[in-house]
CSV table of C-alpha atoms in Angstrom, one decimal:
chain,number,residue,atom,x,y,z
U,174,UNK,CA,-103.1,-294.0,-98.4
U,175,UNK,CA,-99.8,-292.4,-98.2
U,176,UNK,CA,-96.7,-294.4,-97.2
U,177,UNK,CA,-96.3,-292.7,-93.8
U,178,UNK,CA,-99.8,-293.6,-92.9
U,179,UNK,CA,-99.4,-297.2,-94.1
U,180,UNK,CA,-96.2,-297.5,-92.1
U,181,UNK,CA,-98.1,-296.5,-89.0
U,182,UNK,CA,-100.9,-298.9,-89.7
U,183,UNK,CA,-98.7,-301.9,-90.1
U,184,UNK,CA,-96.8,-300.9,-86.9
U,185,UNK,CA,-100.1,-300.6,-85.2
U,186,UNK,CA,-101.2,-304.0,-86.3
U,187,UNK,CA,-98.1,-305.7,-85.2
U,188,UNK,CA,-97.9,-303.8,-81.9
U,189,UNK,CA,-101.6,-304.5,-81.2
U,190,UNK,CA,-101.1,-308.2,-81.7
U,191,UNK,CA,-98.4,-308.2,-79.1
U,192,UNK,CA,-100.5,-306.3,-76.6
U,193,UNK,CA,-102.0,-309.2,-74.8
U,194,UNK,CA,-99.5,-311.9,-75.3
U,195,UNK,CA,-96.0,-312.4,-76.6
U,196,UNK,CA,-95.9,-314.1,-80.0
U,197,UNK,CA,-93.3,-315.6,-82.3
U,198,UNK,CA,-92.6,-314.5,-85.8
U,199,UNK,CA,-94.4,-317.3,-87.6
U,200,UNK,CA,-97.5,-316.7,-85.6
U,201,UNK,CA,-97.4,-312.9,-86.3
U,202,UNK,CA,-96.8,-313.4,-90.0
U,203,UNK,CA,-99.5,-315.9,-90.6
U,204,UNK,CA,-102.1,-314.1,-88.5
U,205,UNK,CA,-101.4,-310.8,-90.2
U,206,UNK,CA,-101.5,-312.3,-93.7
U,207,UNK,CA,-104.9,-313.8,-92.9
U,208,UNK,CA,-106.5,-310.4,-92.9
U,209,UNK,CA,-104.1,-308.2,-94.7
U,210,UNK,CA,-102.6,-308.8,-98.1
U,211,UNK,CA,-99.0,-308.8,-97.2
U,212,UNK,CA,-96.2,-311.3,-97.9
U,213,UNK,CA,-95.3,-313.3,-94.8
U,214,UNK,CA,-91.6,-312.4,-95.4
U,215,UNK,CA,-92.1,-308.7,-95.0
U,216,UNK,CA,-93.3,-309.1,-91.4
U,217,UNK,CA,-89.8,-310.1,-90.3
U,218,UNK,CA,-88.0,-307.0,-91.5
U,219,UNK,CA,-90.8,-305.0,-89.9
U,220,UNK,CA,-90.2,-306.7,-86.6
U,221,UNK,CA,-86.5,-306.0,-86.9
U,222,UNK,CA,-87.2,-302.3,-87.4
U,223,UNK,CA,-89.6,-302.2,-84.4
U,224,UNK,CA,-86.9,-304.0,-82.4
U,225,UNK,CA,-84.2,-301.5,-83.4
U,226,UNK,CA,-86.6,-298.7,-82.5
U,227,UNK,CA,-86.9,-300.3,-79.1
U,228,UNK,CA,-90.6,-300.9,-79.4
U,229,UNK,CA,-90.4,-304.6,-79.2
U,230,UNK,CA,-88.0,-307.0,-77.6
U,231,UNK,CA,-87.2,-310.6,-78.5
U,232,UNK,CA,-86.2,-313.6,-76.5
U,233,UNK,CA,-85.8,-317.3,-77.3
U,234,UNK,CA,-88.0,-319.8,-75.6
U,235,UNK,CA,-87.9,-323.6,-75.8
U,236,UNK,CA,-90.8,-325.2,-77.5
U,237,UNK,CA,-92.2,-328.8,-77.1
U,238,UNK,CA,-91.5,-329.4,-80.8
U,239,UNK,CA,-88.5,-328.3,-82.7
U,240,UNK,CA,-85.9,-325.7,-81.9
U,241,UNK,CA,-86.5,-322.8,-79.5
U,242,UNK,CA,-88.8,-320.1,-80.8
U,243,UNK,CA,-88.0,-316.4,-81.0
U,244,UNK,CA,-90.7,-314.6,-79.2
U,245,UNK,CA,-91.5,-310.9,-79.5
U,246,UNK,CA,-92.9,-308.8,-76.7
U,247,UNK,CA,-93.9,-305.2,-76.3
U,248,UNK,CA,-91.4,-302.9,-74.4
U,249,UNK,CA,-92.6,-300.0,-72.3
U,250,UNK,CA,-92.0,-297.6,-75.1
U,251,UNK,CA,-93.8,-300.1,-77.4
U,252,UNK,CA,-96.8,-299.8,-75.2
U,253,UNK,CA,-96.8,-296.0,-75.3
U,254,UNK,CA,-96.3,-296.1,-79.1
U,255,UNK,CA,-99.2,-298.5,-79.4
U,256,UNK,CA,-101.5,-296.2,-77.5
U,257,UNK,CA,-100.4,-293.2,-79.6
U,258,UNK,CA,-101.0,-295.1,-82.8
U,259,UNK,CA,-104.4,-296.4,-81.6
U,260,UNK,CA,-105.5,-292.9,-80.6
U,261,UNK,CA,-104.4,-291.6,-84.1
U,262,UNK,CA,-106.2,-294.5,-85.8
U,263,UNK,CA,-109.4,-294.0,-83.8
U,264,UNK,CA,-109.4,-290.3,-84.4
U,265,UNK,CA,-108.7,-290.8,-88.1
U,266,UNK,CA,-111.4,-293.4,-88.7
U,267,UNK,CA,-114.0,-291.5,-86.6
U,268,UNK,CA,-113.5,-288.3,-88.6
U,269,UNK,CA,-113.5,-290.0,-91.9
U,270,UNK,CA,-116.6,-292.0,-91.0
U,271,UNK,CA,-118.3,-288.8,-90.0
U,272,UNK,CA,-117.8,-287.6,-93.6
U,273,UNK,CA,-118.5,-290.8,-95.5
U,274,UNK,CA,-121.3,-291.8,-93.2
U,275,UNK,CA,-119.9,-295.0,-91.9
U,276,UNK,CA,-121.6,-297.1,-89.3
U,277,UNK,CA,-119.3,-296.0,-86.6
U,278,UNK,CA,-119.9,-292.3,-87.2
A,85,UNK,CA,-88.4,-322.6,-104.7
A,86,UNK,CA,-87.7,-324.9,-101.8
A,87,UNK,CA,-86.4,-324.0,-98.4
A,88,UNK,CA,-82.7,-324.3,-99.3
A,89,UNK,CA,-83.1,-322.3,-102.5
A,90,UNK,CA,-85.0,-319.6,-100.7
A,91,UNK,CA,-82.6,-319.4,-97.8
A,92,UNK,CA,-79.5,-319.2,-100.0
A,93,UNK,CA,-81.2,-316.6,-102.3
A,94,UNK,CA,-82.0,-314.5,-99.2
A,95,UNK,CA,-78.5,-314.9,-97.8
A,96,UNK,CA,-76.9,-313.8,-101.0
A,97,UNK,CA,-79.3,-310.8,-101.2
A,98,UNK,CA,-78.4,-309.8,-97.7
A,99,UNK,CA,-74.6,-310.1,-98.2
A,100,UNK,CA,-74.1,-306.3,-97.7
A,101,UNK,CA,-75.2,-306.6,-94.0
A,102,UNK,CA,-72.8,-307.8,-91.3
A,103,UNK,CA,-72.6,-311.5,-91.2
A,104,UNK,CA,-74.0,-312.0,-87.7
A,105,UNK,CA,-77.1,-309.9,-88.7
A,106,UNK,CA,-77.5,-312.1,-91.8
A,107,UNK,CA,-77.2,-315.3,-89.7
A,108,UNK,CA,-79.8,-313.9,-87.3
A,109,UNK,CA,-82.3,-313.1,-90.1
A,110,UNK,CA,-81.7,-316.4,-91.9
A,111,UNK,CA,-82.3,-318.3,-88.7
A,112,UNK,CA,-85.6,-316.7,-88.4
A,113,UNK,CA,-86.6,-317.6,-91.9
A,114,UNK,CA,-85.4,-321.2,-91.4
A,115,UNK,CA,-87.6,-321.3,-88.3
A,116,UNK,CA,-90.5,-320.0,-90.3
A,117,UNK,CA,-90.0,-322.8,-92.9
A,118,UNK,CA,-89.7,-325.4,-90.1
A,119,UNK,CA,-92.9,-324.2,-88.4
A,120,UNK,CA,-94.7,-324.1,-91.7
A,121,UNK,CA,-93.7,-327.6,-92.5
A,122,UNK,CA,-94.8,-328.7,-89.1
A,123,UNK,CA,-98.2,-327.1,-90.0
A,124,UNK,CA,-98.4,-329.4,-93.0
A,125,UNK,CA,-97.5,-326.8,-95.6
A,126,UNK,CA,-95.1,-327.6,-98.4
A,127,UNK,CA,-91.8,-325.7,-98.8
A,128,UNK,CA,-93.1,-324.3,-102.1
A,129,UNK,CA,-96.2,-322.9,-100.4
A,130,UNK,CA,-94.3,-321.4,-97.6
A,131,UNK,CA,-91.8,-319.8,-100.0
A,132,UNK,CA,-94.7,-318.5,-102.0
A,133,UNK,CA,-96.3,-316.8,-99.0
A,134,UNK,CA,-93.1,-315.3,-97.9
A,135,UNK,CA,-92.7,-313.4,-101.1
A,136,UNK,CA,-89.6,-313.1,-103.3
A,137,UNK,CA,-86.3,-313.1,-101.3
A,138,UNK,CA,-85.2,-310.1,-103.3
A,139,UNK,CA,-88.2,-308.1,-102.1
A,140,UNK,CA,-87.9,-309.3,-98.6
A,141,UNK,CA,-84.2,-308.4,-98.5
A,142,UNK,CA,-85.1,-304.9,-99.8
A,143,UNK,CA,-86.8,-304.2,-96.5
A,144,UNK,CA,-83.8,-305.2,-94.5
A,145,UNK,CA,-81.5,-303.2,-96.7
A,146,UNK,CA,-83.6,-300.0,-96.9
A,147,UNK,CA,-86.0,-298.0,-94.8
A,148,UNK,CA,-88.8,-298.9,-97.2
A,149,UNK,CA,-92.2,-299.9,-95.8
A,150,UNK,CA,-93.9,-303.1,-97.0
A,151,UNK,CA,-97.0,-302.4,-99.1
A,152,UNK,CA,-100.1,-304.1,-98.2
A,153,UNK,CA,-103.8,-304.1,-99.1
A,154,UNK,CA,-106.6,-304.8,-96.7
A,155,UNK,CA,-108.4,-307.9,-97.7
A,156,UNK,CA,-112.0,-307.4,-98.8
A,157,UNK,CA,-114.0,-310.4,-98.1
A,158,UNK,CA,-117.1,-309.1,-99.8
A,159,UNK,CA,-116.4,-309.6,-103.4
A,160,UNK,CA,-114.3,-312.6,-103.7
A,161,UNK,CA,-111.2,-310.8,-104.9
A,162,UNK,CA,-109.5,-311.1,-101.6
A,163,UNK,CA,-108.5,-314.7,-101.6
A,164,UNK,CA,-105.5,-314.1,-103.7
A,165,UNK,CA,-101.9,-314.9,-103.1
A,166,UNK,CA,-100.1,-312.6,-100.7
A,167,UNK,CA,-99.0,-309.8,-102.9
A,168,UNK,CA,-95.4,-309.3,-103.4
A,169,UNK,CA,-94.8,-305.7,-102.4
A,170,UNK,CA,-93.7,-303.6,-105.4
A,171,UNK,CA,-91.7,-300.5,-105.8
A,172,UNK,CA,-91.5,-299.9,-109.5
A,173,UNK,CA,-92.1,-301.9,-112.6
A,174,UNK,CA,-93.8,-305.3,-112.7
A,175,UNK,CA,-93.8,-308.1,-110.3
A,176,UNK,CA,-92.0,-310.6,-112.4
A,177,UNK,CA,-92.7,-314.1,-111.2
A,178,UNK,CA,-89.7,-315.6,-109.7
A,179,UNK,CA,-91.4,-318.7,-108.6
A,180,UNK,CA,-93.2,-317.0,-105.8
A,181,UNK,CA,-96.7,-317.3,-107.1
A,182,UNK,CA,-98.6,-316.1,-110.0
A,183,UNK,CA,-99.9,-312.6,-110.4
A,184,UNK,CA,-103.6,-312.6,-110.2
A,185,UNK,CA,-105.9,-311.1,-112.8
A,186,UNK,CA,-107.9,-309.6,-109.9
A,187,UNK,CA,-104.6,-308.0,-108.9
A,188,UNK,CA,-104.2,-306.6,-112.4
A,189,UNK,CA,-107.8,-305.4,-112.5
A,190,UNK,CA,-107.6,-303.4,-109.4
A,191,UNK,CA,-104.1,-302.2,-109.9
A,192,UNK,CA,-102.3,-304.0,-107.2
A,193,UNK,CA,-99.4,-304.5,-109.5
A,194,UNK,CA,-97.4,-301.7,-110.8
A,195,UNK,CA,-97.5,-301.5,-114.5
A,196,UNK,CA,-94.8,-300.3,-116.8
A,197,UNK,CA,-95.1,-297.0,-118.5
A,198,UNK,CA,-96.2,-298.4,-121.8
A,199,UNK,CA,-98.6,-300.9,-120.2
A,200,UNK,CA,-96.8,-303.8,-121.8
A,201,UNK,CA,-96.2,-307.1,-120.2
A,202,UNK,CA,-92.9,-307.4,-118.5
A,203,UNK,CA,-89.9,-308.2,-120.6
A,204,UNK,CA,-88.1,-311.4,-119.7
A,205,UNK,CA,-85.0,-310.8,-117.7
A,206,UNK,CA,-81.9,-312.8,-118.4
A,207,UNK,CA,-81.5,-313.2,-114.7
A,208,UNK,CA,-84.8,-315.1,-114.5
A,209,UNK,CA,-83.7,-317.8,-116.9
A,210,UNK,CA,-82.2,-320.0,-114.2
A,211,UNK,CA,-85.6,-320.1,-112.6
A,212,UNK,CA,-87.2,-321.3,-115.8
A,213,UNK,CA,-88.4,-324.5,-114.2
A,214,UNK,CA,-90.2,-322.6,-111.5
A,215,UNK,CA,-91.5,-320.1,-114.0
A,216,UNK,CA,-93.0,-322.8,-116.1
A,217,UNK,CA,-94.9,-324.2,-113.2
A,218,UNK,CA,-96.1,-320.7,-112.2
A,219,UNK,CA,-97.2,-320.1,-115.8
A,220,UNK,CA,-99.2,-323.3,-115.8
A,221,UNK,CA,-100.9,-322.4,-112.7
A,222,UNK,CA,-101.5,-318.9,-113.9
A,223,UNK,CA,-103.1,-320.0,-117.2
A,224,UNK,CA,-104.9,-323.1,-116.0
A,225,UNK,CA,-106.1,-322.4,-112.5
A,226,UNK,CA,-106.5,-318.7,-113.3
A,227,UNK,CA,-106.4,-316.1,-110.6
A,228,UNK,CA,-108.6,-317.6,-108.0
A,229,UNK,CA,-111.5,-318.3,-110.3
A,230,UNK,CA,-111.6,-314.8,-111.7
A,231,UNK,CA,-111.8,-316.2,-115.3
A,232,UNK,CA,-114.0,-313.4,-116.6
A,233,UNK,CA,-111.2,-310.9,-116.2
A,234,UNK,CA,-108.9,-311.0,-119.3
A,235,UNK,CA,-105.4,-312.1,-118.4
A,236,UNK,CA,-102.5,-310.1,-119.6
A,237,UNK,CA,-100.2,-312.6,-121.4
A,238,UNK,CA,-97.8,-314.3,-119.1
A,239,UNK,CA,-94.2,-313.1,-119.6
A,240,UNK,CA,-92.2,-315.5,-121.6
A,241,UNK,CA,-88.6,-316.4,-120.9
A,242,UNK,CA,-86.7,-317.1,-124.1
A,243,UNK,CA,-85.3,-320.3,-122.6
A,244,UNK,CA,-88.7,-321.7,-122.2
A,245,UNK,CA,-90.1,-320.9,-125.6
A,246,UNK,CA,-88.1,-322.5,-128.3
A,247,UNK,CA,-90.9,-321.7,-130.8
A,248,UNK,CA,-90.1,-318.1,-130.6
A,249,UNK,CA,-86.4,-318.6,-131.0
A,250,UNK,CA,-85.3,-318.1,-134.6
A,251,UNK,CA,-83.3,-320.8,-136.3
A,252,UNK,CA,-79.7,-320.9,-135.2
A,253,UNK,CA,-77.7,-319.1,-137.8
A,254,UNK,CA,-75.3,-321.4,-139.6
A,255,UNK,CA,-71.7,-320.5,-139.4
A,256,UNK,CA,-71.1,-322.3,-142.8
A,257,UNK,CA,-72.9,-321.7,-146.0
A,258,UNK,CA,-73.1,-324.9,-148.0
A,259,UNK,CA,-72.5,-323.3,-151.5
A,260,UNK,CA,-69.6,-321.4,-150.1
A,261,UNK,CA,-68.3,-324.6,-148.6
A,262,UNK,CA,-68.3,-326.4,-151.9
A,263,UNK,CA,-66.8,-323.5,-153.8
A,264,UNK,CA,-64.1,-323.4,-151.1
A,265,UNK,CA,-63.6,-327.2,-151.6
A,266,UNK,CA,-63.2,-326.9,-155.4
A,267,UNK,CA,-61.1,-323.7,-155.7
A,268,UNK,CA,-59.1,-323.7,-152.5
A,269,UNK,CA,-59.0,-327.0,-150.7
A,270,UNK,CA,-58.4,-329.3,-153.7
A,271,UNK,CA,-55.6,-327.1,-155.3
A,272,UNK,CA,-53.9,-326.8,-151.9
A,273,UNK,CA,-54.2,-330.6,-151.5
A,274,UNK,CA,-52.6,-331.2,-154.9
A,275,UNK,CA,-49.9,-328.7,-154.2
A,276,UNK,CA,-49.1,-330.3,-150.9
A,277,UNK,CA,-49.0,-333.7,-152.5
A,278,UNK,CA,-46.7,-332.4,-155.2
A,279,UNK,CA,-44.5,-331.0,-152.5
A,280,UNK,CA,-44.3,-334.4,-150.8
A,281,UNK,CA,-43.5,-336.1,-154.1
A,282,UNK,CA,-40.8,-333.5,-154.7
A,283,UNK,CA,-39.4,-334.3,-151.3
A,284,UNK,CA,-39.2,-337.9,-152.2
A,285,UNK,CA,-37.8,-337.2,-155.7
A,286,UNK,CA,-35.3,-334.7,-154.5
A,287,UNK,CA,-32.9,-337.0,-152.6
A,288,UNK,CA,-32.8,-339.4,-155.6
A,289,UNK,CA,-32.1,-336.6,-158.0
A,290,UNK,CA,-29.7,-335.0,-155.7
A,291,UNK,CA,-27.9,-338.3,-155.2
A,292,UNK,CA,-27.5,-338.9,-158.9
A,293,UNK,CA,-26.4,-335.4,-159.4
A,294,UNK,CA,-23.8,-335.3,-156.7
A,295,UNK,CA,-22.3,-338.7,-157.5
A,296,UNK,CA,-21.7,-337.3,-161.0
A,297,UNK,CA,-20.4,-334.0,-159.6
A,298,UNK,CA,-18.0,-335.5,-157.1
A,299,UNK,CA,-16.6,-338.0,-159.5
A,300,UNK,CA,-15.9,-335.1,-161.8
A,301,UNK,CA,-14.0,-333.1,-159.1
A,302,UNK,CA,-10.3,-333.7,-159.8
A,303,UNK,CA,-8.5,-335.6,-157.1
A,304,UNK,CA,-11.6,-336.9,-155.3
A,305,UNK,CA,-12.1,-340.6,-155.5
A,306,UNK,CA,-15.4,-342.1,-156.4
A,307,UNK,CA,-15.5,-343.9,-153.1
A,308,UNK,CA,-15.3,-340.7,-150.9
A,309,UNK,CA,-17.6,-338.7,-153.2
A,310,UNK,CA,-20.1,-341.5,-153.3
A,311,UNK,CA,-20.2,-341.8,-149.5
A,312,UNK,CA,-20.7,-338.0,-149.0
A,313,UNK,CA,-23.5,-338.0,-151.6
A,314,UNK,CA,-25.2,-341.0,-150.2
A,315,UNK,CA,-25.2,-339.4,-146.7
A,316,UNK,CA,-26.7,-336.2,-148.0
A,317,UNK,CA,-29.3,-338.1,-150.1
A,318,UNK,CA,-30.2,-340.4,-147.2
A,319,UNK,CA,-30.7,-337.3,-145.0
A,320,UNK,CA,-33.1,-335.8,-147.5
A,321,UNK,CA,-34.8,-339.1,-148.0
A,322,UNK,CA,-35.3,-339.4,-144.3
A,323,UNK,CA,-36.8,-335.9,-144.1
A,324,UNK,CA,-39.0,-336.7,-147.1
A,325,UNK,CA,-40.2,-339.9,-145.6
A,326,UNK,CA,-41.0,-338.2,-142.3
A,327,UNK,CA,-43.0,-335.6,-144.1
A,328,UNK,CA,-44.9,-338.2,-146.1
A,329,UNK,CA,-45.6,-340.3,-143.1
A,330,UNK,CA,-46.7,-337.3,-141.0
A,331,UNK,CA,-48.7,-335.2,-143.4
A,332,UNK,CA,-49.9,-337.7,-145.9
A,333,UNK,CA,-51.2,-340.2,-143.3
A,334,UNK,CA,-52.3,-338.0,-140.4
A,335,UNK,CA,-52.9,-334.6,-141.8
A,336,UNK,CA,-54.1,-335.2,-145.3
A,337,UNK,CA,-56.0,-338.5,-145.0
A,338,UNK,CA,-57.7,-337.8,-141.7
A,339,UNK,CA,-58.1,-334.1,-142.4
A,340,UNK,CA,-59.7,-334.8,-145.8
A,341,UNK,CA,-62.1,-337.4,-144.4
A,342,UNK,CA,-63.1,-335.0,-141.6
A,343,UNK,CA,-63.6,-332.1,-144.1
A,344,UNK,CA,-65.7,-334.2,-146.4
A,345,UNK,CA,-67.8,-335.4,-143.6
A,346,UNK,CA,-68.3,-331.8,-142.5
A,347,UNK,CA,-69.3,-330.7,-145.9
A,348,UNK,CA,-71.5,-333.7,-146.6
A,349,UNK,CA,-73.4,-333.2,-143.3
A,350,UNK,CA,-74.3,-329.7,-144.4
A,351,UNK,CA,-71.8,-328.2,-142.0
A,352,UNK,CA,-73.5,-329.8,-139.0
A,353,UNK,CA,-70.9,-332.1,-137.7
A,354,UNK,CA,-67.8,-330.7,-136.1
A,355,UNK,CA,-65.7,-332.7,-138.5
A,356,UNK,CA,-63.1,-333.7,-136.1
A,357,UNK,CA,-62.5,-337.0,-134.2
A,358,UNK,CA,-62.5,-339.2,-137.3
């Protein structure tokens, strides 16, 4: 997998997790590292980059326990980007599966 | 690495960024620790899962993309520690979890060109206590039960491995020390003693000499000459006495004892503070 592709996939994962509900960093990091081998710590710089690209926004919300949590949400352009990445991903996996004979082919 | 160590390491790695950015980032990591602790995890576990602060900071400082692997649940190699993303060279343990043999086997870790284990880095020495723990885990627990995979040797830090450190070179050779004692130290000591004796003898001799001299000078009375001579002789005697007191007592006696102790101990003791 080349770096550009990987970058897209990680972005896709994070954006997809934010599709249905806003989440805070810890939640994103621990959910992501359950299925993907990635250090929790690298999720935060990724979120920061997505935020500076305007794909996600963050806000603080009080929590019942402890200090306020920093939640991340998809912006309008984040939603568009998510759809693009999703289309790319589906097209990519579909064509590769056609060749390698995957179940989804 | 506990929370405070992690946070301060991260903060120092990020020092190139504007301080309000650093504060913001650090706040997020502090929150991460707090939530992990609330989840019942230890600070060490959380730090381990976060990955090395150096690596994390890299992503803030550059446009680099975190590397990741998709976990493969089928063959049991997937349950490893979160992998610290690598750019070049080895992932040297900095207290953020052992490298797994599974990881080595399927090439998750970058290997050096010559395929040798990583060299200890002097900068890792302060983390030796963490390294020791990680090494223990690495060797005992093994990489998640993958014991059939041969482990590359764990990198050693010199500070942790006294067995490999060669004997400290002595700055004093015992034979040379004795030769020095016999041929230099003792002659100098005798010479110095002679000088002191001379300083004591000189006023007496000088006194006798100048009493004779002044009584011989025509027109000078014995009384005046004697007084002048006594004054000069007394001055010399006083200087001599001062030298004797100072050098003989403090310098020679203490110095000699210290020196002998130094030689006798095989050049181990510092010699001083008798």
